[in-house]
Amino acid sequence: MCRPWPALALLALLVAYGALASPALEAHPPPETEPPRPRPEAQAVAEPRAYLLYLDYDRDPIVVDAYREEEGEIVFEKYGGRIKIPKAQVLQIVPDRPDLPPGLRPRAPIPPLLSEGFSATRRRAAASHYLSLRSGGNLKVSEVRPEGGRLRVILDEGSFTIPASEVAGILRLPADGEGWPEAWLVVKREGERAAPPPPPLAASPPAAEPLPAEPQAARGGEPRRAPRDEWPAPPPILAAAPPEPVPAPAAAPDGAPGRTPADEWSAPAAPVAPTDAAEAALPQAAPEPPPTPVPDPPIAPLPAPAAASAAPPPFTVAALPPQAPPEPPKAERVLPAVSSSTKPHLLEMASGDTIKVKGFWIEEGQLKFRRFGGMVGIALSEVLKLVPEEPEPSGERIPARLVRLLGPTLLEVRVKGEARRVRLLGIQALAGLDRAREPWLGLQRGDVLQLEFDREREAGEVWLAYVFLASGRMLNAELVRLGLARPAVDPRALKYVDLFHELGGRPTQP
């Protein structure tokens, strides 16, 4: 007979084990099953963070957030502004995408985001044109278009026109695989000639060309005009006057041939050598008397002019056109002798305007200066005068009182109760000028002056200085500007040498 207690014991053991395992299962639940990953082809590609623009003339790309194409140009925002680059200058545009997992990275390189006609590695070269000018120069351009009698030359930066007569030839090199090179030569067409210039005054008439005896009649019945008839009639030609008859020389009283008035001026009196017959006729014993001066025979009067009614004049003088009134004398241009300066100047134009510049330099026949962050060039023919402004005080001046004027460039002053003679430095007074003119006229005894020295202060007992008036103007510079003095070559005067040169031109050696 089977006993039931072992089965009951096994059942109780299983119940106890289940009660102990239930808290552990609640604390540590089983992990959930992960969903399957989508395939790489199903995931959408992220938007690029930026775009890299590679140009054909630069290695480093330009990083932009976005761009668009407008009329053959790549337009994007950069540095707070809008920038346009011709599409022909862009080699490649590569998008910059975020880092992707290894399984999602593209295997092939990303193609450039350009329209058709541009390769991923190299832009196809466009056709090139070369212009050969008659002056000897050659130009590489993008395109050449005819416009009447001129040619428009198109470059990447813009375009300009030149006369077709200045171009000797054009060579076109096509792009790769687009055909053969082509060349054009600009030659003079057959039968083309310019209008004949009017014949010069007092010149022989041109030889007449043989014309047909009977010109063909036009459709209207009028005779056809020859090509020579189309030319304008030349102005009347002044025929050369025939030489006037020379009057025959009048016979002298002794039968010798007479002397013409021309002989009286052109033929000098030559001494007559004695002949052997004359020496034999003279008495040998008698001493030779001293020669006595023989007066020249009187000049025969010129024959009276012929009557006016004898013959008509051989030629007719055409009335000359009225001469234009003489042009007023142009104002003399006072330009500096130096080619550049960094000091302020006043620029007086021929139009009457005045421009203040902080410095200038002369290059290629133009006076150039900087203005508004750029450069401005003015032709020298438009510049009437260039005057420097007053020099700034150097802080090395001493006050003095004027005592008297001793000469055009010599003063006597009193410095701290001591009398001193001061000579104006760097200039030389012109002789024959009146000292009663400005600026000497404005100087009076007791005026306060300012003395400024250069490399050397004294030359013996005389001071060498630049004298400044109470108005702030330099007396040395005023004398040069008014034409009362000129710059002098002095190695001791170097501080204001450019100022004197610009005011008075190049100095002369003393």
Coordinates of C-alpha atoms in Angstrom, one line a residue:
M1 CA 0.0 0.0 0.0
C2 CA 1.5 3.3 -1.1
R3 CA 2.0 6.0 1.5
P4 CA 0.8 9.6 0.6
W5 CA 3.2 11.6 2.8
P6 CA 6.2 11.6 0.4
A7 CA 4.0 13.3 -2.3
L8 CA 2.7 15.8 0.2
A9 CA 6.2 16.6 1.3
L10 CA 7.4 17.2 -2.3
L11 CA 4.4 19.5 -2.9
A12 CA 5.1 21.5 0.2
L13 CA 8.7 21.9 -0.9
L14 CA 7.7 23.2 -4.3
V15 CA 5.3 25.8 -2.7
A16 CA 8.0 27.0 -0.4
Y17 CA 10.5 27.5 -3.2
G18 CA 8.0 29.4 -5.3
A19 CA 7.3 31.8 -2.4
L20 CA 11.0 32.5 -2.0
A21 CA 11.6 33.1 -5.7
S22 CA 8.8 35.6 -6.3
P23 CA 10.5 38.7 -4.6
A24 CA 13.7 38.2 -6.7
L25 CA 11.7 38.0 -9.9
E26 CA 9.9 41.3 -9.1
A27 CA 13.3 43.0 -8.3
H28 CA 15.0 41.8 -11.5
P29 CA 12.5 41.7 -14.4
P30 CA 13.6 39.9 -17.5
P31 CA 15.1 42.2 -20.2
E32 CA 12.7 43.2 -23.0
T33 CA 13.4 42.2 -26.5
E34 CA 15.1 45.0 -28.6
P35 CA 13.3 46.0 -31.8
P36 CA 15.1 45.2 -35.1
R37 CA 17.3 48.0 -36.5
P38 CA 16.2 49.5 -39.8
R39 CA 18.3 48.9 -42.9
P40 CA 20.7 51.7 -44.0
E41 CA 18.7 52.3 -47.2
A42 CA 15.6 53.0 -45.2
Q43 CA 17.0 55.8 -43.0
A44 CA 16.9 59.3 -44.5
V45 CA 20.2 61.1 -45.1
A46 CA 20.7 64.1 -42.8
E47 CA 20.9 67.6 -44.2
P48 CA 24.4 69.0 -44.8
R49 CA 25.8 71.2 -42.0
A50 CA 27.6 73.4 -44.6
Y51 CA 28.9 73.4 -48.1
L52 CA 32.6 73.6 -49.2
L53 CA 33.2 75.7 -52.4
Y54 CA 36.5 74.8 -54.2
L55 CA 37.7 77.5 -56.6
D56 CA 40.1 76.9 -59.5
Y57 CA 42.6 79.4 -58.2
D58 CA 42.6 78.6 -54.5
R59 CA 43.3 75.4 -52.5
D60 CA 41.3 76.2 -49.4
P61 CA 37.5 75.9 -49.8
I62 CA 35.0 78.5 -48.8
V63 CA 32.6 77.3 -46.1
V64 CA 29.0 78.6 -46.5
D65 CA 25.8 77.6 -44.8
A66 CA 23.7 77.7 -48.0
Y67 CA 24.0 78.8 -51.6
R68 CA 21.9 79.2 -54.8
E69 CA 22.5 79.6 -58.5
E70 CA 21.4 82.8 -60.2
E71 CA 22.1 83.6 -63.9
G72 CA 25.3 81.6 -64.0
E73 CA 26.6 82.8 -60.6
I74 CA 26.9 81.1 -57.2
V75 CA 25.3 83.4 -54.6
F76 CA 25.7 83.0 -50.8
E77 CA 25.8 85.1 -47.6
K78 CA 29.2 85.7 -46.0
Y79 CA 30.6 88.3 -43.6
G80 CA 27.2 90.0 -43.3
G81 CA 26.9 90.6 -47.0
R82 CA 25.9 89.0 -50.3
I83 CA 28.7 87.5 -52.4
K84 CA 28.5 86.4 -56.1
I85 CA 31.1 84.2 -57.8
P86 CA 30.9 83.2 -61.5
K87 CA 30.1 79.6 -61.9
A88 CA 33.1 79.2 -64.3
Q89 CA 35.4 79.9 -61.4
V90 CA 33.9 77.2 -59.1
L91 CA 35.7 73.9 -59.4
Q92 CA 33.6 71.8 -57.0
I93 CA 30.9 72.1 -54.3
V94 CA 31.0 69.4 -51.6
P95 CA 28.3 69.2 -48.8
D96 CA 29.6 68.8 -45.3
R97 CA 27.4 66.2 -43.6
P98 CA 27.5 65.2 -39.9
D99 CA 29.5 62.2 -38.8
L100 CA 27.5 59.0 -39.5
P101 CA 27.9 55.5 -38.0
P102 CA 30.3 53.2 -40.0
G103 CA 27.4 51.3 -41.4
L104 CA 25.6 54.4 -42.8
R105 CA 28.6 56.2 -44.4
P106 CA 28.4 56.4 -48.2
R107 CA 30.8 54.3 -50.1
A108 CA 31.2 56.5 -53.1
P109 CA 32.3 60.2 -53.0
I110 CA 29.5 62.8 -53.0
P111 CA 29.1 64.4 -56.5
P112 CA 29.2 68.2 -56.7
L113 CA 26.0 70.1 -56.5
L114 CA 26.4 71.9 -59.8
S115 CA 24.4 71.9 -63.0
E116 CA 25.3 69.9 -66.0
G117 CA 28.5 70.8 -67.8
F118 CA 30.8 70.7 -64.8
S119 CA 32.9 67.7 -63.9
A120 CA 33.3 66.3 -60.3
T121 CA 37.0 66.6 -60.5
R122 CA 37.8 69.2 -63.1
R123 CA 35.8 72.0 -64.8
R124 CA 35.8 71.8 -68.5
A125 CA 37.8 74.7 -70.0
A126 CA 35.9 77.2 -72.1
A127 CA 37.1 78.6 -75.4
S128 CA 39.9 81.1 -75.2
H129 CA 40.5 84.1 -77.5
Y130 CA 43.8 85.9 -78.1
L131 CA 44.0 89.4 -79.6
S132 CA 47.1 90.5 -81.4
L133 CA 47.3 94.3 -81.5
R134 CA 49.2 96.3 -84.1
S135 CA 51.1 98.0 -81.2
G136 CA 52.7 94.6 -80.5
G137 CA 50.7 93.5 -77.4
N138 CA 48.7 90.3 -77.0
L139 CA 45.5 89.9 -74.8
K140 CA 43.8 86.8 -73.6
V141 CA 40.0 87.5 -73.4
S142 CA 36.8 85.5 -73.0
E143 CA 34.9 86.7 -76.1
V144 CA 35.1 89.3 -78.9
R145 CA 32.0 90.8 -80.5
P146 CA 31.9 93.3 -83.4
E147 CA 30.0 96.6 -82.8
G148 CA 30.1 98.7 -86.0
G149 CA 33.7 99.8 -86.6
R150 CA 34.8 98.7 -83.2
L151 CA 35.3 95.4 -81.3
R152 CA 33.9 94.7 -77.8
V153 CA 36.4 92.7 -75.8
I154 CA 34.8 90.8 -72.9
L155 CA 36.8 89.8 -69.9
D156 CA 35.9 88.1 -66.6
E157 CA 36.0 91.5 -64.8
G158 CA 34.1 93.5 -67.5
S159 CA 34.3 94.6 -71.1
F160 CA 35.7 97.5 -73.3
T161 CA 35.8 98.5 -76.9
I162 CA 38.7 99.2 -79.2
P163 CA 38.9 100.3 -82.9
A164 CA 39.0 97.4 -85.3
S165 CA 41.9 99.0 -87.1
E166 CA 44.1 98.5 -84.0
V167 CA 43.6 94.7 -84.0
A168 CA 46.0 92.7 -86.3
G169 CA 44.5 89.3 -85.7
I170 CA 42.3 87.1 -83.4
L171 CA 43.0 83.5 -82.5
R172 CA 40.3 81.3 -81.0
L173 CA 41.3 78.1 -79.1
P174 CA 38.2 75.9 -78.6
A175 CA 37.6 73.8 -75.5
D176 CA 38.6 70.2 -75.3
G177 CA 37.1 68.2 -78.1
E178 CA 35.1 71.1 -79.6
G179 CA 36.8 71.5 -83.0
W180 CA 39.9 73.1 -84.5
P181 CA 41.5 76.4 -83.6
E182 CA 40.4 79.4 -85.7
A183 CA 42.2 82.6 -86.7
W184 CA 41.0 85.9 -88.1
L185 CA 43.3 88.5 -89.7
V186 CA 42.2 92.1 -89.9
V187 CA 43.3 93.4 -93.3
K188 CA 42.5 96.4 -95.4
R189 CA 39.8 95.7 -98.0
E190 CA 40.6 96.1 -101.6
G191 CA 39.3 99.4 -103.1
E192 CA 39.0 101.0 -99.6
R193 CA 40.7 104.4 -99.3
A194 CA 40.3 107.4 -97.1
A195 CA 39.1 110.8 -98.3
P196 CA 41.9 112.7 -100.0
P197 CA 43.2 115.6 -97.9
P198 CA 43.0 119.2 -99.4
P199 CA 46.1 120.2 -101.3
P200 CA 48.5 122.5 -99.4
L201 CA 48.8 126.2 -100.1
A202 CA 51.2 127.3 -102.8
A203 CA 51.7 123.8 -104.1
S204 CA 51.6 122.7 -107.7
P205 CA 48.2 121.4 -108.9
P206 CA 47.9 117.6 -109.0
A207 CA 48.3 115.9 -112.4
A208 CA 44.9 115.4 -114.0
E209 CA 43.9 111.8 -114.4
P210 CA 42.6 110.7 -117.9
L211 CA 38.8 110.8 -117.9
P212 CA 36.6 109.0 -120.4
A213 CA 35.6 111.2 -123.3
E214 CA 32.0 110.4 -123.1
P215 CA 30.8 109.3 -119.6
Q216 CA 28.0 106.9 -119.5
A217 CA 24.6 108.4 -118.9
A218 CA 22.7 107.6 -115.7
R219 CA 19.2 106.2 -115.6
G220 CA 17.7 109.7 -115.2
G221 CA 19.4 111.0 -118.3
E222 CA 22.0 113.1 -116.5
P223 CA 25.6 112.4 -117.3
R224 CA 27.4 110.2 -114.7
R225 CA 29.9 112.1 -112.7
A226 CA 33.5 110.8 -112.7
P227 CA 35.1 109.8 -109.4
R228 CA 37.3 112.9 -109.6
D229 CA 34.2 115.1 -109.7
E230 CA 33.1 113.7 -106.3
W231 CA 36.1 115.3 -104.6
P232 CA 35.8 118.8 -103.2
A233 CA 37.3 121.6 -105.3
P234 CA 40.8 122.6 -104.0
P235 CA 41.2 126.1 -102.7
P236 CA 42.8 128.7 -105.1
I237 CA 46.5 128.2 -105.4
L238 CA 48.8 131.2 -105.1
A239 CA 51.1 131.2 -108.1
A240 CA 54.7 132.2 -107.5
A241 CA 55.4 135.8 -108.6
P242 CA 57.9 136.2 -111.4
P243 CA 61.3 137.7 -110.5
E244 CA 61.5 141.5 -110.9
P245 CA 63.8 142.7 -113.7
V246 CA 67.2 143.9 -112.4
P247 CA 68.1 147.3 -113.7
A248 CA 71.2 147.5 -115.8
P249 CA 74.1 149.1 -114.0
A250 CA 74.7 152.8 -114.9
A251 CA 78.0 153.6 -116.6
A252 CA 80.6 155.6 -114.6
P253 CA 81.9 158.9 -115.9
D254 CA 85.3 157.4 -116.8
G255 CA 83.7 154.7 -118.9
A256 CA 84.2 151.9 -116.3
P257 CA 81.3 149.6 -115.7
G258 CA 78.9 150.9 -113.1
R259 CA 78.2 149.4 -109.7
T260 CA 74.8 148.2 -108.7
P261 CA 73.2 149.0 -105.3
A262 CA 73.7 145.3 -104.4
D263 CA 77.5 145.7 -105.0
E264 CA 77.6 148.6 -102.6
W265 CA 76.5 146.3 -99.7
S266 CA 77.8 142.9 -100.7
A267 CA 81.2 143.5 -102.4
P268 CA 83.7 145.0 -100.0
A269 CA 86.3 147.4 -101.3
A270 CA 89.4 145.3 -102.1
P271 CA 92.9 146.8 -102.3
V272 CA 94.2 147.1 -105.8
A273 CA 97.7 145.8 -106.4
P274 CA 100.1 148.0 -108.5
T275 CA 101.0 146.7 -111.9
D276 CA 104.4 146.9 -113.7
A277 CA 103.2 149.5 -116.2
A278 CA 102.0 151.8 -113.4
E279 CA 105.4 151.5 -111.6
A280 CA 107.3 152.4 -114.8
A281 CA 105.2 155.5 -115.4
L282 CA 106.0 156.9 -112.0
P283 CA 109.2 159.0 -111.6
Q284 CA 111.9 157.0 -109.9
A285 CA 113.6 159.9 -108.2
A286 CA 110.5 161.5 -106.7
P287 CA 109.4 160.0 -103.4
E288 CA 106.1 158.2 -103.4
P289 CA 103.4 160.4 -102.0
P290 CA 101.2 159.0 -99.3
P291 CA 97.9 157.6 -100.5
T292 CA 95.0 159.8 -100.3
P293 CA 91.5 158.4 -99.5
V294 CA 89.3 158.4 -102.6
P295 CA 85.6 158.8 -101.8
D296 CA 83.2 156.3 -103.3
P297 CA 81.2 157.4 -106.2
P298 CA 77.6 158.3 -105.5
I299 CA 75.1 155.5 -105.6
A300 CA 73.0 155.6 -108.7
P301 CA 69.3 156.1 -108.0
L302 CA 66.9 153.2 -108.5
P303 CA 64.9 153.4 -111.7
A304 CA 61.3 154.7 -111.3
P305 CA 58.7 151.9 -111.1
A306 CA 56.7 151.2 -114.3
A307 CA 53.2 152.7 -114.7
A308 CA 50.4 150.8 -113.0
S309 CA 48.5 150.6 -116.3
A310 CA 51.4 148.8 -118.1
A311 CA 50.2 145.2 -117.4
P312 CA 47.7 143.5 -115.2
P313 CA 49.1 141.7 -112.1
P314 CA 50.4 138.2 -112.9
F315 CA 48.4 136.5 -110.1
T316 CA 45.5 137.1 -107.8
V317 CA 45.6 136.7 -104.1
A318 CA 42.5 135.1 -102.6
A319 CA 41.0 136.7 -99.5
L320 CA 42.3 135.0 -96.3
P321 CA 39.7 133.8 -93.8
P322 CA 39.4 136.0 -90.7
Q323 CA 41.8 134.9 -88.0
A324 CA 40.4 133.7 -84.7
P325 CA 40.9 136.0 -81.7
P326 CA 44.0 135.1 -79.7
E327 CA 43.4 132.9 -76.7
P328 CA 43.8 134.5 -73.3
P329 CA 47.0 133.6 -71.7
K330 CA 46.6 130.6 -69.4
A331 CA 47.5 130.9 -65.8
E332 CA 51.0 129.5 -65.0
R333 CA 50.8 126.2 -63.2
V334 CA 52.9 126.1 -60.1
L335 CA 53.6 122.4 -59.5
P336 CA 56.1 121.1 -56.9
A337 CA 59.5 119.9 -57.9
V338 CA 59.3 116.8 -55.7
S339 CA 57.3 113.7 -56.9
S340 CA 55.7 112.9 -53.5
S341 CA 54.9 114.4 -50.1
T342 CA 53.2 113.3 -46.9
K343 CA 52.4 116.9 -45.7
P344 CA 49.0 118.6 -46.1
H345 CA 48.6 120.6 -49.4
L346 CA 45.9 122.8 -51.0
L347 CA 45.2 121.6 -54.6
E348 CA 43.8 124.4 -56.8
M349 CA 42.2 123.1 -60.0
A350 CA 41.9 124.8 -63.4
S351 CA 38.1 124.9 -62.9
G352 CA 38.5 127.1 -59.8
D353 CA 37.9 124.4 -57.1
T354 CA 40.2 123.9 -54.2
I355 CA 40.9 120.4 -52.7
K356 CA 42.7 119.8 -49.4
V357 CA 44.8 116.6 -49.5
K358 CA 46.9 115.1 -46.7
G359 CA 49.6 113.9 -49.1
F360 CA 50.2 113.1 -52.8
W361 CA 52.4 111.4 -55.3
I362 CA 52.9 111.9 -59.0
E363 CA 52.7 108.8 -61.2
E364 CA 52.1 108.3 -65.0
G365 CA 51.2 112.0 -65.6
Q366 CA 48.7 112.1 -62.8
L367 CA 48.7 113.6 -59.3
K368 CA 47.3 110.9 -57.0
F369 CA 46.1 111.0 -53.4
R370 CA 44.1 108.9 -51.0
R371 CA 40.4 109.8 -50.3
F372 CA 37.5 107.9 -48.8
G373 CA 39.5 104.7 -48.4
G374 CA 40.6 104.6 -52.0
M375 CA 42.8 106.4 -54.5
V376 CA 42.0 109.4 -56.6
G377 CA 44.0 110.4 -59.7
I378 CA 43.9 113.9 -61.4
A379 CA 45.7 114.7 -64.7
L380 CA 48.5 117.2 -64.2
S381 CA 47.0 119.4 -67.0
E382 CA 44.0 120.0 -64.7
V383 CA 46.1 121.1 -61.7
L384 CA 46.7 124.8 -61.6
K385 CA 48.6 125.2 -58.3
L386 CA 49.7 123.0 -55.5
V387 CA 50.5 125.0 -52.3
P388 CA 51.5 123.3 -49.0
E389 CA 49.8 124.4 -45.8
E390 CA 51.6 126.2 -43.1
P391 CA 54.1 124.0 -41.2
E392 CA 53.1 122.9 -37.8
P393 CA 55.0 124.4 -34.8
S394 CA 57.9 122.2 -33.8
G395 CA 58.1 123.4 -30.2
E396 CA 61.7 124.6 -30.5
R397 CA 61.1 128.3 -31.0
I398 CA 62.1 131.2 -28.9
P399 CA 60.4 134.6 -28.8
A400 CA 62.1 137.8 -30.0
R401 CA 61.2 141.4 -30.6
L402 CA 62.0 143.1 -33.9
V403 CA 64.3 146.1 -33.7
R404 CA 64.9 147.0 -37.3
L405 CA 65.4 145.6 -40.8
L406 CA 69.0 145.5 -42.0
G407 CA 68.5 143.9 -45.4
P408 CA 66.1 141.7 -47.4
T409 CA 67.0 138.6 -45.4
L410 CA 68.7 140.2 -42.4
L411 CA 67.0 141.4 -39.2
E412 CA 68.0 142.8 -35.8
V413 CA 66.0 141.4 -32.9
R414 CA 66.2 141.5 -29.1
V415 CA 66.2 138.2 -27.2
K416 CA 66.1 138.5 -23.4
G417 CA 67.4 142.0 -23.5
E418 CA 70.3 141.1 -25.8
A419 CA 70.5 142.4 -29.4
R420 CA 71.1 139.8 -32.1
R421 CA 71.3 139.7 -35.8
V422 CA 69.2 137.0 -37.5
R423 CA 69.5 135.9 -41.2
L424 CA 66.6 134.1 -42.8
L425 CA 67.6 130.5 -43.4
G426 CA 67.2 128.5 -46.6
I427 CA 66.3 131.4 -49.0
Q428 CA 68.1 134.0 -51.2
A429 CA 66.6 137.4 -51.9
L430 CA 66.3 138.5 -55.5
A431 CA 68.0 141.7 -56.5
G432 CA 66.1 144.8 -57.5
L433 CA 63.0 144.2 -55.4
D434 CA 61.3 146.9 -53.3
R435 CA 61.2 146.1 -49.6
A436 CA 58.1 148.3 -49.2
R437 CA 56.0 145.3 -50.3
E438 CA 54.4 142.6 -48.2
P439 CA 55.4 141.0 -46.0
W440 CA 58.1 143.5 -45.1
L441 CA 55.5 146.3 -45.1
G442 CA 53.6 144.7 -42.2
L443 CA 56.7 144.5 -39.9
Q444 CA 57.1 147.2 -37.3
R445 CA 59.5 147.8 -34.5
G446 CA 58.5 145.9 -31.4
D447 CA 56.6 143.1 -33.1
V448 CA 57.0 139.7 -31.4
L449 CA 58.6 137.1 -33.6
Q450 CA 59.3 133.4 -33.2
L451 CA 62.7 132.0 -34.1
E452 CA 63.2 128.4 -35.0
F453 CA 66.7 126.9 -35.7
D454 CA 67.9 124.1 -37.9
R455 CA 71.1 122.0 -37.8
E456 CA 73.4 125.1 -37.1
R457 CA 72.3 128.0 -35.0
E458 CA 75.1 130.5 -35.5
A459 CA 77.3 131.5 -38.4
G460 CA 79.8 133.8 -36.8
E461 CA 77.9 136.4 -34.9
V462 CA 74.7 136.0 -36.9
W463 CA 72.0 133.6 -36.1
L464 CA 70.5 131.4 -38.8
A465 CA 66.8 130.9 -38.2
Y466 CA 63.3 130.5 -39.6
V467 CA 61.3 133.6 -38.6
F468 CA 57.6 133.2 -37.8
L469 CA 55.3 136.2 -37.7
A470 CA 52.6 136.9 -35.2
S471 CA 50.0 135.5 -37.6
G472 CA 51.7 132.1 -37.6
R473 CA 53.1 132.4 -41.1
M474 CA 56.8 131.8 -41.8
L475 CA 58.5 134.9 -43.2
N476 CA 61.0 132.7 -45.2
A477 CA 58.2 130.9 -46.9
E478 CA 56.1 134.0 -47.6
L479 CA 59.1 135.7 -49.4
V480 CA 59.4 132.6 -51.6
R481 CA 55.7 132.3 -52.3
L482 CA 55.4 136.0 -53.3
G483 CA 58.4 135.8 -55.7
L484 CA 60.6 138.1 -53.5
A485 CA 63.2 135.3 -52.8
R486 CA 64.1 131.9 -54.1
P487 CA 65.3 128.7 -52.4
A488 CA 69.0 128.4 -51.8
V489 CA 71.1 125.3 -51.7
D490 CA 72.3 125.3 -48.1
P491 CA 73.3 122.1 -46.3
R492 CA 72.4 123.8 -43.0
A493 CA 68.8 124.3 -44.0
L494 CA 67.1 120.9 -44.3
K495 CA 64.0 121.1 -42.1
Y496 CA 61.8 123.0 -44.6
V497 CA 63.6 122.3 -47.8
D498 CA 60.7 120.5 -49.4
L499 CA 58.4 123.4 -48.5
F500 CA 60.7 125.9 -50.2
H501 CA 61.1 123.7 -53.3
E502 CA 57.4 123.4 -53.8
L503 CA 56.7 127.1 -53.3
G504 CA 59.5 128.3 -55.6
G505 CA 60.5 125.4 -57.8
R506 CA 63.9 123.9 -58.0
P507 CA 66.6 126.0 -56.3
T508 CA 69.6 127.4 -58.2
Q509 CA 73.2 127.4 -57.0
P510 CA 74.1 130.7 -55.3

